Short mmCIF file of C-alpha atoms in Angstrom, two decimals:
data_model
loop_
_atom_site.label_atom_id
_atom_site.label_comp_id
_atom_site.label_asym_id
_atom_site.label_seq_id
_atom_site.Cartn_x
_atom_site.Cartn_y
_atom_site.Cartn_z
CA UNK A 1028 -2.56 -0.79 51.05
CA UNK A 1029 -6.12 -1.32 52.26
CA UNK A 1030 -6.47 -2.24 55.90
CA UNK A 1031 -8.60 -5.37 57.17
CA UNK A 1032 -11.90 -4.79 58.81
CA UNK A 1033 -10.05 -6.45 61.88
CA UNK A 1034 -6.47 -5.54 62.49
CA UNK A 1035 -3.60 -7.49 63.53
CA UNK A 1036 -4.87 -7.43 66.94
CA UNK A 1037 -8.19 -8.65 66.05
CA UNK A 1038 -9.71 -5.14 67.10
CA UNK A 1039 -12.44 -4.22 64.59
CA UNK A 1040 -11.60 -1.05 62.65
CA UNK A 1041 -13.86 1.81 61.92
CA UNK A 1042 -14.45 2.22 58.37
CA UNK A 1043 -16.17 5.33 56.99
CA UNK A 1044 -18.30 5.58 53.72
CA UNK A 1045 -17.76 8.67 51.33
CA UNK A 1046 -21.10 8.08 49.54
CA UNK A 1047 -24.47 6.83 50.19
CA UNK A 1048 -24.64 3.42 51.75
CA UNK A 1049 -26.91 2.17 48.67
CA UNK A 1050 -24.18 3.53 46.44
CA UNK A 1051 -21.25 1.90 48.26
CA UNK A 1052 -21.82 -1.54 49.58
CA UNK A 1053 -18.70 -2.33 51.76
CA UNK A 1054 -19.93 -5.71 52.88
CA UNK A 1055 -18.30 -7.41 55.86
CA UNK A 1056 -18.33 -11.03 55.13
CA UNK A 1057 -16.48 -13.56 57.15
CA UNK A 1058 -14.10 -11.05 58.70
CA UNK A 1059 -13.03 -9.73 55.23
CA UNK A 1060 -14.32 -6.61 53.31
CA UNK A 1061 -15.77 -7.22 50.03
CA UNK A 1062 -15.87 -4.35 47.50
CA UNK A 1063 -19.38 -4.84 45.75
CA UNK A 1064 -20.92 -2.19 43.82
CA UNK A 1065 -24.27 -1.56 42.02
CA UNK A 1066 -25.57 -4.12 39.67
CA UNK A 1067 -23.11 -5.10 36.85
CA UNK A 1068 -23.38 -3.25 33.58
CA UNK A 1069 -23.24 -6.47 31.50
CA UNK A 1070 -20.53 -5.33 29.16
CA UNK A 1071 -17.79 -7.27 31.18
CA UNK A 1072 -15.06 -4.80 30.54
CA UNK A 1073 -11.69 -6.45 31.43
CA UNK A 1074 -13.66 -9.31 32.74
CA UNK A 1075 -13.59 -10.99 29.45
CA UNK A 1076 -9.75 -11.10 29.78
CA UNK A 1077 -9.87 -12.08 33.48
CA UNK A 1078 -7.38 -9.20 34.02
CA UNK A 1079 -7.52 -6.51 36.66
CA UNK A 1080 -5.56 -3.26 36.35
CA UNK A 1081 -4.35 -1.64 39.46
CA UNK A 1082 -2.65 1.73 39.59
CA UNK A 1083 -0.54 2.80 42.53
CA UNK A 1084 1.78 5.67 43.27
CA UNK A 1085 5.16 3.87 43.63
CA UNK A 1086 6.72 0.52 42.75
CA UNK A 1087 8.60 -1.55 45.16
CA UNK A 1088 12.36 -1.27 45.45
CA UNK A 1089 12.45 -5.27 45.67
CA UNK A 1090 10.17 -8.08 45.71
CA UNK A 1091 12.17 -9.91 48.42
CA UNK A 1092 9.38 -10.55 50.93
CA UNK A 1093 11.79 -11.43 53.71
CA UNK A 1094 13.74 -8.08 53.48
CA UNK A 1095 11.30 -5.39 52.12
CA UNK A 1096 9.36 -3.30 54.60
CA UNK A 1097 7.38 -1.58 51.72
CA UNK A 1098 3.50 -2.29 51.87
CA UNK A 1099 3.33 -2.36 47.95
CA UNK A 1100 5.74 -5.40 48.19
CA UNK A 1101 3.31 -7.28 50.16
CA UNK A 1102 0.52 -6.37 48.11
CA UNK A 1103 2.20 -7.90 45.14
CA UNK A 1104 3.88 -11.00 46.62
CA UNK A 1105 1.24 -12.08 48.87
CA UNK A 1106 -0.26 -14.22 46.08
CA UNK A 1107 3.23 -15.43 44.83
CA UNK A 1108 4.72 -16.55 48.14
CA UNK A 1109 3.47 -18.61 51.10
CA UNK A 1110 4.30 -19.23 54.57
CA UNK A 1111 4.08 -22.04 56.96
CA UNK A 1112 1.03 -20.71 58.80
CA UNK A 1113 -1.46 -17.87 58.25
CA UNK A 1114 -4.24 -16.22 59.99
CA UNK A 1115 -7.85 -17.00 59.37
CA UNK A 1116 -10.81 -14.54 59.46
CA UNK A 1117 -10.67 -14.62 63.32
CA UNK A 1118 -6.82 -13.88 63.17
CA UNK A 1119 -6.07 -17.39 64.60
CA UNK A 1120 -2.94 -19.16 63.15
CA UNK A 1121 -3.85 -21.87 60.64
CA UNK A 1122 -1.75 -24.25 58.58
CA UNK A 1123 -0.75 -23.35 55.14
CA UNK A 1124 2.40 -24.96 53.79
CA UNK A 1125 2.33 -26.81 57.09
CA UNK A 1126 -0.24 -29.56 57.25
CA UNK A 1127 -0.23 -29.28 61.16
CA UNK A 1128 2.02 -27.78 63.73
CA UNK A 1129 2.25 -27.93 67.58
CA UNK A 1130 3.83 -26.00 70.38
CA UNK A 1131 5.69 -27.84 73.30
CA UNK A 1132 4.27 -27.19 76.91
CA UNK A 1133 7.09 -24.95 77.83
CA UNK A 1134 6.93 -22.94 74.47
CA UNK A 1135 10.49 -23.62 73.49
CA UNK A 1136 10.02 -25.81 70.56
CA UNK A 1137 7.53 -25.85 67.63
CA UNK A 1138 7.04 -28.75 65.40
CA UNK A 1139 5.65 -28.26 61.72
CA UNK A 1140 4.69 -31.23 59.38
CA UNK A 1141 4.67 -30.11 55.88
CA UNK A 1142 2.02 -30.93 53.29
CA UNK A 1143 3.50 -33.38 50.71
CA UNK A 1144 3.39 -32.85 47.06
CA UNK A 1145 3.56 -28.87 47.06
CA UNK A 1146 5.42 -27.55 44.07
CA UNK A 1147 7.40 -24.48 43.59
CA UNK A 1148 6.72 -22.28 40.56
CA UNK A 1149 9.92 -23.92 39.01
CA UNK A 1150 8.42 -27.25 39.38
CA UNK A 1151 10.50 -28.47 42.27
CA UNK A 1152 9.05 -30.07 45.24
CA UNK A 1153 8.79 -28.24 48.58
CA UNK A 1154 10.65 -30.19 51.15
CA UNK A 1155 11.84 -29.66 54.81
CA UNK A 1156 15.25 -28.33 53.49
CA UNK A 1157 13.66 -25.49 51.61
CA UNK A 1158 11.83 -24.60 54.80
CA UNK A 1159 14.80 -24.56 57.05
CA UNK A 1160 17.00 -22.64 54.69
CA UNK A 1161 14.14 -20.14 54.19
CA UNK A 1162 13.40 -19.66 57.75
CA UNK A 1163 16.95 -19.41 58.92
CA UNK A 1164 17.65 -16.89 56.36
CA UNK A 1165 14.42 -14.84 57.49
CA UNK A 1166 15.60 -14.86 61.13
CA UNK A 1167 18.79 -13.27 59.86
CA UNK A 1168 17.55 -10.73 57.41
CA UNK A 1169 14.03 -9.75 58.47
CA UNK A 1170 13.57 -6.56 60.42
CA UNK A 1171 10.33 -8.43 61.73
CA UNK A 1172 12.20 -11.36 63.11
CA UNK A 1173 14.93 -9.29 64.82
CA UNK A 1174 14.71 -9.74 68.58
CA UNK A 1175 11.81 -12.11 68.78
CA UNK A 1176 13.78 -14.90 67.08
CA UNK A 1177 17.19 -14.12 68.43
CA UNK A 1178 18.88 -17.41 69.34
CA UNK A 1179 16.24 -19.48 67.48
CA UNK A 1180 17.10 -22.31 65.16
CA UNK A 1181 15.32 -24.03 62.49
CA UNK A 1182 16.23 -27.74 61.85
CA UNK A 1183 15.13 -30.64 59.63
CA UNK A 1184 13.61 -33.58 61.32
CA UNK A 1185 12.72 -35.59 58.37
CA UNK A 1186 11.83 -34.78 54.55
CA UNK A 1187 8.53 -33.26 55.56
CA UNK A 1188 9.00 -32.05 59.21
CA UNK A 1189 10.81 -29.21 60.54
CA UNK A 1190 11.47 -27.86 64.15
CA UNK A 1191 11.89 -24.49 65.50
CA UNK A 1192 13.80 -24.07 68.86
CA UNK A 1193 13.63 -20.77 70.75
CA UNK A 1194 15.56 -19.69 73.83
CA UNK A 1195 12.59 -18.06 75.47
CA UNK A 1196 8.79 -18.55 75.34
CA UNK A 1197 7.05 -15.71 73.75
CA UNK A 1198 3.60 -14.79 72.54
CA UNK A 1199 5.29 -13.22 69.32
CA UNK A 1200 6.36 -16.31 67.76
CA UNK A 1201 3.21 -17.71 66.17
CA UNK A 1202 2.00 -13.94 65.65
CA UNK A 1203 5.01 -13.19 63.46
CA UNK A 1204 5.06 -16.48 61.63
CA UNK A 1205 1.58 -15.90 60.46
CA UNK A 1206 1.71 -12.25 59.81
CA UNK A 1207 2.01 -11.63 56.12
CA UNK A 1208 2.61 -7.99 55.04
CA UNK A 1209 6.30 -6.86 55.09
CA UNK A 1210 9.44 -8.70 55.93
CA UNK A 1211 7.34 -11.74 56.20
CA UNK A 1212 8.68 -15.45 56.44
CA UNK A 1213 8.11 -16.57 52.80
CA UNK A 1214 9.26 -19.98 51.75
CA UNK A 1215 11.37 -20.13 48.67
CA UNK A 1216 13.71 -22.89 47.25
CA UNK A 1217 17.05 -23.62 48.99
CA UNK A 1218 18.63 -23.06 45.42
CA UNK A 1219 17.29 -19.35 45.34
CA UNK A 1220 18.81 -18.79 48.78
CA UNK A 1221 22.14 -20.42 47.83
CA UNK A 1222 22.37 -18.02 44.93
CA UNK A 1223 21.42 -14.78 46.61
CA UNK A 1224 22.40 -15.35 50.19
CA UNK A 1225 21.31 -12.55 52.36
CA UNK A 1226 21.14 -10.00 49.62
CA UNK A 1227 17.82 -9.25 48.02
CA UNK A 1228 16.73 -12.12 45.91
CA UNK A 1229 16.13 -11.49 42.16
CA UNK A 1230 14.59 -14.84 41.44
CA UNK A 1231 10.94 -14.75 42.56
CA UNK A 1232 9.84 -18.18 43.02
CA UNK A 1233 7.14 -19.22 45.44
CA UNK A 1234 4.30 -21.82 45.81
CA UNK A 1235 1.45 -19.37 45.71
CA UNK A 1236 -1.48 -19.23 43.25
CA UNK A 1237 0.05 -16.46 41.30
CA UNK A 1238 3.59 -16.13 39.65
CA UNK A 1239 5.70 -13.19 38.50
CA UNK A 1240 5.26 -12.78 34.79
CA UNK A 1241 6.89 -9.32 34.19
CA UNK A 1242 8.47 -6.49 35.82
CA UNK A 1243 9.07 -3.49 33.76
CA UNK A 1244 11.12 -1.04 35.96
CA UNK A 1245 9.16 2.01 36.93
CA UNK A 1246 6.23 1.05 34.77
CA UNK A 1247 4.36 -2.15 35.83
CA UNK A 1248 4.46 -5.49 37.47
CA UNK A 1249 2.32 -8.33 36.21
CA UNK A 1250 1.47 -11.45 38.31
CA UNK A 1251 -0.24 -14.38 36.45
CA UNK A 1252 -2.29 -17.25 37.68
CA UNK A 1253 -0.29 -20.60 38.09
CA UNK A 1254 -2.46 -23.47 36.85
CA UNK A 1255 -0.38 -26.01 38.89
CA UNK A 1256 -1.16 -24.46 42.17
CA UNK A 1257 -2.14 -26.96 44.97
CA UNK A 1258 -4.74 -25.40 47.14
CA UNK A 1259 -5.47 -26.35 50.77
CA UNK A 1260 -8.63 -28.50 50.82
CA UNK A 1261 -10.47 -26.25 53.35
CA UNK A 1262 -13.05 -23.44 53.22
CA UNK A 1263 -11.41 -20.01 52.44
CA UNK A 1264 -11.02 -17.88 55.60
CA UNK A 1265 -8.90 -14.79 55.75
CA UNK A 1266 -5.51 -15.87 54.27
CA UNK A 1267 -6.34 -19.54 55.40
CA UNK A 1268 -8.02 -22.23 53.45
CA UNK A 1269 -8.66 -22.67 49.80
CA UNK A 1270 -7.35 -20.25 47.27
CA UNK A 1271 -9.22 -20.64 44.16
CA UNK A 1272 -7.67 -18.02 41.76
CA UNK A 1273 -10.10 -16.80 38.94
CA UNK A 1274 -8.32 -13.81 37.60
CA UNK A 1275 -5.79 -14.68 34.94
CA UNK A 1276 -3.56 -11.71 35.62
CA UNK A 1277 -3.17 -8.70 37.87
CA UNK A 1278 -1.26 -5.72 36.47
CA UNK A 1279 0.20 -3.19 38.85
CA UNK A 1280 1.03 0.15 37.05
CA UNK A 1281 3.15 2.62 38.78
CA UNK A 1282 1.97 6.22 38.24
CA UNK A 1283 3.46 8.82 40.56
CA UNK A 1284 1.22 11.61 39.21
CA UNK A 1285 -2.17 11.92 41.12
CA UNK A 1286 -3.91 13.65 38.09
CA UNK A 1287 -2.98 10.78 35.81
CA UNK A 1288 -4.06 8.30 38.20
CA UNK A 1289 -7.38 10.02 38.54
CA UNK A 1290 -8.03 10.30 34.72
CA UNK A 1291 -7.00 6.68 34.44
CA UNK A 1292 -9.59 5.43 37.00
CA UNK A 1293 -12.36 7.74 35.62
CA UNK A 1294 -11.76 6.59 31.97
CA UNK A 1295 -11.65 2.91 32.97
CA UNK A 1296 -8.00 2.39 32.21
CA UNK A 1297 -7.59 1.10 35.62
CA UNK A 1298 -9.93 -0.90 37.71
CA UNK A 1299 -8.53 -0.54 41.17
CA UNK A 1300 -6.47 2.13 43.10
CA UNK A 1301 -5.55 1.80 46.86
CA UNK A 1302 -5.15 5.58 47.07
CA UNK A 1303 -7.14 8.39 45.66
CA UNK A 1304 -5.80 11.93 45.89
CA UNK A 1305 -7.51 13.68 48.74
CA UNK A 1306 -7.99 17.01 46.98
CA UNK A 1307 -9.98 15.36 44.15
CA UNK A 1308 -12.48 13.14 46.04
CA UNK A 1309 -15.62 14.92 45.12
CA UNK A 1310 -15.39 14.12 41.55
CA UNK A 1311 -15.30 10.54 42.37
CA UNK A 1312 -18.10 10.34 44.90
CA UNK A 1313 -20.88 10.43 42.18
CA UNK A 1314 -19.14 8.22 39.54
CA UNK A 1315 -21.70 5.45 38.91
CA UNK A 1316 -18.82 2.98 37.63
CA UNK A 1317 -16.82 3.16 40.96
CA UNK A 1318 -17.33 2.11 44.52
CA UNK A 1319 -15.35 4.09 47.22
CA UNK A 1320 -14.43 3.41 50.88
CA UNK A 1321 -11.79 4.32 53.39
CA UNK A 1322 -9.25 2.44 55.29
CA UNK A 1323 -6.79 3.09 57.92
CA UNK A 1324 -3.34 3.79 56.28
CA UNK A 1325 -1.65 3.83 59.75
CA UNK A 1326 0.45 6.50 61.43
CA UNK A 1327 1.83 9.61 59.80
CA UNK A 1328 5.03 10.14 61.90
CA UNK A 1329 7.75 12.93 61.99
CA UNK A 1330 10.98 10.93 62.59
CA UNK A 1331 14.28 12.65 63.63
CA UNK A 1332 17.37 11.75 62.03
CA UNK A 1333 20.27 10.50 64.54
CA UNK A 1334 23.13 11.97 62.61
CA UNK A 1335 25.99 13.06 64.86
CA UNK A 1336 26.31 16.74 65.10
CA UNK A 1337 22.84 17.46 63.77
CA UNK A 1338 20.54 19.69 65.81
CA UNK A 1339 18.29 16.71 66.79
CA UNK A 1340 20.97 14.76 68.21
CA UNK A 1341 19.92 16.79 71.35
CA UNK A 1342 16.71 15.31 72.80
CA UNK A 1343 15.68 18.75 73.99
CA UNK A 1344 15.45 19.86 70.48
CA UNK A 1345 13.47 16.99 69.57
CA UNK A 1346 11.08 17.78 72.54
CA UNK A 1347 10.97 21.34 71.28
CA UNK A 1348 9.53 20.33 67.92
CA UNK A 1349 7.16 17.83 69.49
CA UNK A 1350 5.84 20.61 71.87
CA UNK A 1351 5.52 23.15 69.05
CA UNK A 1352 3.30 21.29 66.44
CA UNK A 1353 -0.23 21.62 66.18
CA UNK A 1354 -1.47 18.27 64.76
CA UNK A 1355 -5.00 19.24 63.64
CA UNK A 1356 -3.97 21.54 60.80
CA UNK A 1357 -1.21 19.37 59.85
CA UNK A 1358 -3.43 16.35 59.54
CA UNK A 1359 -6.38 18.26 57.88
CA UNK A 1360 -3.64 19.36 55.21
CA UNK A 1361 -2.50 15.80 54.94
CA UNK A 1362 -6.00 14.27 54.20
CA UNK A 1363 -8.35 17.02 53.56
CA UNK A 1364 -11.15 16.02 55.99
CA UNK A 1365 -11.64 15.61 59.73
CA UNK A 1366 -13.30 12.41 59.01
CA UNK A 1367 -10.13 11.05 57.41
CA UNK A 1368 -7.70 11.12 60.41
CA UNK A 1369 -7.45 10.27 64.12
CA UNK A 1370 -5.13 11.85 66.70
CA UNK A 1371 -3.36 9.15 68.90
CA UNK A 1372 -0.80 10.07 71.36
CA UNK A 1373 0.80 6.54 71.41
CA UNK A 1374 2.78 4.41 69.04
CA UNK A 1375 -0.17 2.26 68.13
CA UNK A 1376 -3.22 3.19 66.07
CA UNK A 1377 -6.65 4.08 67.35
CA UNK A 1378 -8.35 0.72 66.23
CA UNK A 1379 -5.84 -1.03 68.48
CA UNK A 1380 -6.47 0.74 71.56
CA UNK A 1381 -8.45 -2.10 73.27
CA UNK A 1382 -5.18 -3.96 73.78
CA UNK A 1383 -2.49 -1.34 72.97
CA UNK A 1384 -3.40 1.81 75.14
CA UNK A 1385 -1.77 3.84 77.76
CA UNK A 1386 -2.24 7.18 79.66
CA UNK A 1387 1.45 7.80 79.41
CA UNK A 1388 2.04 10.82 77.42
CA UNK A 1389 -1.62 11.60 76.88
CA UNK A 1390 -1.90 14.80 78.91
CA UNK A 1391 1.18 16.49 77.21
CA UNK A 1392 0.09 15.45 73.63
CA UNK A 1393 -0.58 18.03 70.98
CA UNK A 1394 0.47 20.98 73.47
CA UNK A 1395 0.93 23.29 70.24
CA UNK A 1396 2.83 25.61 72.78
CA UNK A 1397 5.13 27.78 70.67
CA UNK A 1398 6.56 29.73 73.59
CA UNK A 1399 7.41 26.56 75.49
CA UNK A 1400 9.08 25.09 72.21
CA UNK A 1401 11.26 28.40 71.83
CA UNK A 1402 12.55 28.00 75.31
CA UNK A 1403 13.28 24.31 74.79
CA UNK A 1404 15.19 25.26 71.49
CA UNK A 1405 17.19 27.96 73.49
CA UNK A 1406 18.06 25.18 76.07
CA UNK A 1407 18.87 22.72 73.50
CA UNK A 1408 21.50 25.24 71.89
CA UNK A 1409 19.78 25.39 68.44
CA UNK A 1410 21.39 28.42 66.78
CA UNK A 1411 19.40 28.77 63.66
CA UNK A 1412 21.30 26.27 61.39
CA UNK A 1413 19.48 24.89 58.27
CA UNK A 1414 17.34 21.82 58.85
CA UNK A 1415 16.41 19.47 56.08
CA UNK A 1416 12.93 18.01 56.20
CA UNK A 1417 12.89 15.07 53.80
CA UNK A 1418 9.64 13.86 52.27
CA UNK A 1419 8.31 12.02 49.09
CA UNK A 1420 5.71 13.67 46.73
CA UNK A 1421 4.56 10.18 45.76
CA UNK A 1422 2.37 9.91 48.88
CA UNK A 1423 0.42 13.19 49.12
CA UNK A 1424 -0.57 12.59 52.72
CA UNK A 1425 3.03 12.83 53.78
CA UNK A 1426 3.94 15.61 51.44
CA UNK A 1427 0.91 17.86 52.52
CA UNK A 1428 1.87 17.21 56.11
CA UNK A 1429 5.26 18.29 55.49
CA UNK A 1430 4.44 21.54 54.06
CA UNK A 1431 2.55 22.49 57.11
CA UNK A 1432 4.94 21.24 59.60
CA UNK A 1433 7.84 23.29 57.71
CA UNK A 1434 5.67 26.49 58.33
CA UNK A 1435 4.92 25.79 61.87
CA UNK A 1436 8.64 25.14 62.58
CA UNK A 1437 9.60 28.38 60.98
CA UNK A 1438 7.14 29.96 63.31
CA UNK A 1439 9.38 28.94 66.16
CA UNK A 1440 12.73 30.05 64.57
CA UNK A 1441 13.63 26.85 62.90
CA UNK A 1442 15.16 27.37 59.39
CA UNK A 1443 13.61 24.56 57.46
CA UNK A 1444 14.36 23.40 53.99
CA UNK A 1445 11.97 21.05 52.31
CA UNK A 1446 13.56 18.32 50.13
CA UNK A 1447 10.86 16.26 48.28
CA UNK A 1448 11.92 13.12 46.42
CA UNK A 1449 10.32 10.40 44.35
CA UNK A 1450 9.77 7.21 46.49
CA UNK A 1451 12.63 5.09 45.72
CA UNK A 1452 15.11 7.86 46.09
CA UNK A 1453 13.45 8.87 49.38
CA UNK A 1454 13.38 5.44 50.85
CA UNK A 1455 17.00 4.80 50.10
CA UNK A 1456 17.99 8.24 51.74
CA UNK A 1457 15.52 7.68 54.63
CA UNK A 1458 17.31 4.16 55.45
CA UNK A 1459 20.96 4.85 54.16
CA UNK A 1460 21.49 8.49 54.12
CA UNK A 1461 20.58 9.82 57.40
CA UNK A 1462 23.46 11.95 57.66
CA UNK A 1463 21.83 14.15 54.79
CA UNK A 1464 18.69 14.97 56.56
CA UNK A 1465 17.34 16.11 59.97
CA UNK A 1466 13.50 15.39 59.83
CA UNK A 1467 11.29 13.27 57.84
CA UNK A 1468 7.63 12.68 57.45
CA UNK A 1469 6.78 9.02 56.45
CA UNK A 1470 3.45 7.25 56.14
CA UNK A 1471 3.65 3.84 57.81
CA UNK A 1472 1.32 0.91 57.94
CA UNK A 1473 -0.40 -0.56 60.91
CA UNK A 1474 1.84 -2.99 62.63
CA UNK A 1475 1.22 -6.03 64.83
CA UNK A 1476 3.11 -4.99 68.11
CA UNK A 1477 4.91 -1.96 69.40
CA UNK A 1478 8.39 -3.44 68.75
CA UNK A 1479 7.76 -2.86 64.97
CA UNK A 1480 7.31 0.87 65.38
CA UNK A 1481 9.84 3.75 65.14
CA UNK A 1482 12.14 4.04 68.25
CA UNK A 1483 12.23 0.06 68.43
CA UNK A 1484 13.60 -0.81 64.95
CA UNK A 1485 17.32 -1.56 64.82
CA UNK A 1486 19.17 0.14 61.82
CA UNK A 1487 16.40 2.69 61.42
CA UNK A 1488 16.32 6.40 62.30
CA UNK A 1489 15.14 6.83 65.96
CA UNK A 1490 16.77 3.72 67.35
CA UNK A 1491 18.97 4.71 70.28
CA UNK A 1492 21.00 1.63 71.36
CA UNK A 1493 20.81 1.77 75.17
CA UNK A 1494 20.94 -0.80 77.73
CA UNK A 1495 17.53 0.41 78.98
CA UNK A 1496 16.06 -0.35 75.51
CA UNK A 1497 17.60 -3.77 75.35
CA UNK A 1498 16.19 -4.65 78.64
CA UNK A 1499 12.79 -3.23 77.76
CA UNK A 1500 12.53 -5.20 74.46
CA UNK A 1501 13.86 -8.42 76.16
CA UNK A 1502 11.14 -8.32 78.62
CA UNK A 1503 8.41 -7.61 76.03
CA UNK A 1504 9.37 -10.21 73.94
CA UNK A 1505 9.59 -12.82 76.75
CA UNK A 1506 5.94 -12.09 77.67
CA UNK A 1507 4.25 -15.55 77.43
CA UNK A 1508 0.93 -14.06 76.64
CA UNK A 1509 -0.81 -10.95 75.01
CA UNK A 1510 -2.07 -9.79 78.23
CA UNK A 1511 1.43 -9.87 79.83
CA UNK A 1512 2.84 -7.80 76.97
CA UNK A 1513 0.04 -5.20 77.26
CA UNK A 1514 1.16 -4.50 80.77
CA UNK A 1515 4.68 -3.57 79.52
CA UNK A 1516 3.18 -1.06 77.04
CA UNK A 1517 3.19 1.87 79.49
CA UNK A 1518 6.96 1.36 79.86
CA UNK A 1519 7.41 1.22 76.08
CA UNK A 1520 5.37 4.46 75.79
CA UNK A 1521 7.54 6.21 78.60
CA UNK A 1522 10.71 5.25 76.75
CA UNK A 1523 9.22 7.14 73.44
CA UNK A 1524 8.34 10.13 75.73
CA UNK A 1525 11.73 10.22 77.37
CA UNK A 1526 13.91 9.72 74.16
CA UNK A 1527 11.53 11.10 71.65
CA UNK A 1528 12.64 9.34 68.46
CA UNK A 1529 9.52 10.40 66.59
CA UNK A 1530 6.60 12.86 66.94
CA UNK A 1531 3.24 11.35 66.37
CA UNK A 1532 1.16 13.44 64.10
CA UNK A 1533 -1.95 11.28 63.56
CA UNK A 1534 -3.43 8.10 61.88
CA UNK A 1535 -4.35 8.72 58.38
CA UNK A 1536 -7.27 7.24 56.39
CA UNK A 1537 -6.97 6.63 52.70
CA UNK A 1538 -9.69 6.46 50.07
CA UNK A 1539 -9.69 3.63 47.65
CA UNK A 1540 -11.74 3.01 44.46
CA UNK A 1541 -12.65 -0.02 42.62
CA UNK A 1542 -14.67 -0.69 39.61
CA UNK A 1543 -18.38 -1.56 40.54
CA UNK A 1544 -18.11 -4.69 38.47
CA UNK A 1545 -15.34 -6.11 40.46
CA UNK A 1546 -15.73 -8.63 43.60
CA UNK A 1547 -12.55 -7.74 45.69
CA UNK A 1548 -12.09 -9.17 49.11
CA UNK A 1549 -9.69 -7.04 51.57
CA UNK A 1550 -8.03 -8.81 54.54
CA UNK A 1551 -5.27 -8.01 56.83
CA UNK A 1552 -4.07 -4.87 54.85
CA UNK A 1553 -4.04 -6.28 51.44
CA UNK A 1554 -6.55 -7.31 48.51
CA UNK A 1555 -7.16 -11.03 48.41
CA UNK A 1556 -6.50 -11.46 44.79
CA UNK A 1557 -6.88 -15.31 44.53
CA UNK A 1558 -10.60 -14.72 45.61
CA UNK A 1559 -11.23 -11.72 43.32
CA UNK A 1560 -13.35 -12.00 40.13
CA UNK A 1561 -15.43 -10.03 37.69
CA UNK A 1562 -19.14 -10.27 38.13
#
């Protein structure tokens, strides 16, 4: 999904135009990107229906916002669910379902006073019990909450007041509570939580300006404007303030085939796509009916399976692969242009380097030393056994990178077999079938802080459960301020360099397209559908 003009850290992100500035007006307004093209054609197209048709490669495996780590889930549900607090255009936490909130002087207690009269889509009123049940569930099931909220407790003070108690003060608490993307702290009715417990919820009920109208598996999801939505009475800013939905429906169609998506965009069947195929960009660049732009997807990472007995159980073999790979040809194949990738040696992205940067590992990054790599493989005892490189065809930047990685690894004597799956099967095997693959290349979104990256995520490939890691994460999460946390980043990157749970390939930039007749704001990695409209 598209990335905001300012990232989770508040650092302005570089954006690139693929067409003349007069043809693509990507306007930075109040901290959000607005897609705004040439003068409207006047025929209205889908404007008459107040419908926008979006085409994307893959559907989410679940719409449970507290559990899912898929960016497409956040794109769809960000207009359905709401949270206690959100970030404004300056990435400052602001009340949403909360009317107000305060933090105690010692940072161990947060009190949230709820807005009264807020309704769920099923007609029931939001009360403190819904918030307490939702937030206690989130702390149990969300990968984002893991660690930072360990030992925390949400309690009901009265019908419209809730309290969060934490064992240790941390800069992360409000940051995570206001971060809406994946595994986010959505509020849902207590009845839904009672029915589904900690399993993925099937009853999608929120308080947002849109409701789930339809989910046709493998085909499309439709969200529909909710006429009874109670908006905040404040100027719209980022995700904060008023949400005045204009579009009646947003239709998300799932089309894995890039050529079919391309034809659909050019014919006007679809109005928006967050991802154009890299090998077909030229045919879009002079299309007078579309506006194009680029956005940072996030890291393209090579991740090692932790399966027992596999060749990459030995860190020396992981270091061998890291030493061998030549990133530039990999990333050039991935995205098709030097203008569409960055090489970054650490776990965070290039636009975040003002606060997340380190010299650790920089000198050794991108060595592309095949002789040294072969020596390390010999030291690590690799005996030529077959290695499975898992990838999905649904995201071309990952698949194209995997093809080149496989060839480079064959050049140092690794017997690589490429296994390409459609997204749902791939993601299931990535999470649950780590004994069935050895390497994988996965595109990942930009995240808020280093603990959300590979190597620091429990129950994911690359997580090596050591006392050193527990101590490192505990100290990072206990940092009272952002500045304090930044100082620990050197140690976190040294951990990555030592244990090598992943190999950073590069940061990829996708190309999106939208109808020139559509006003479509983008903020904090997602389209802002409640402020979108046809001209």
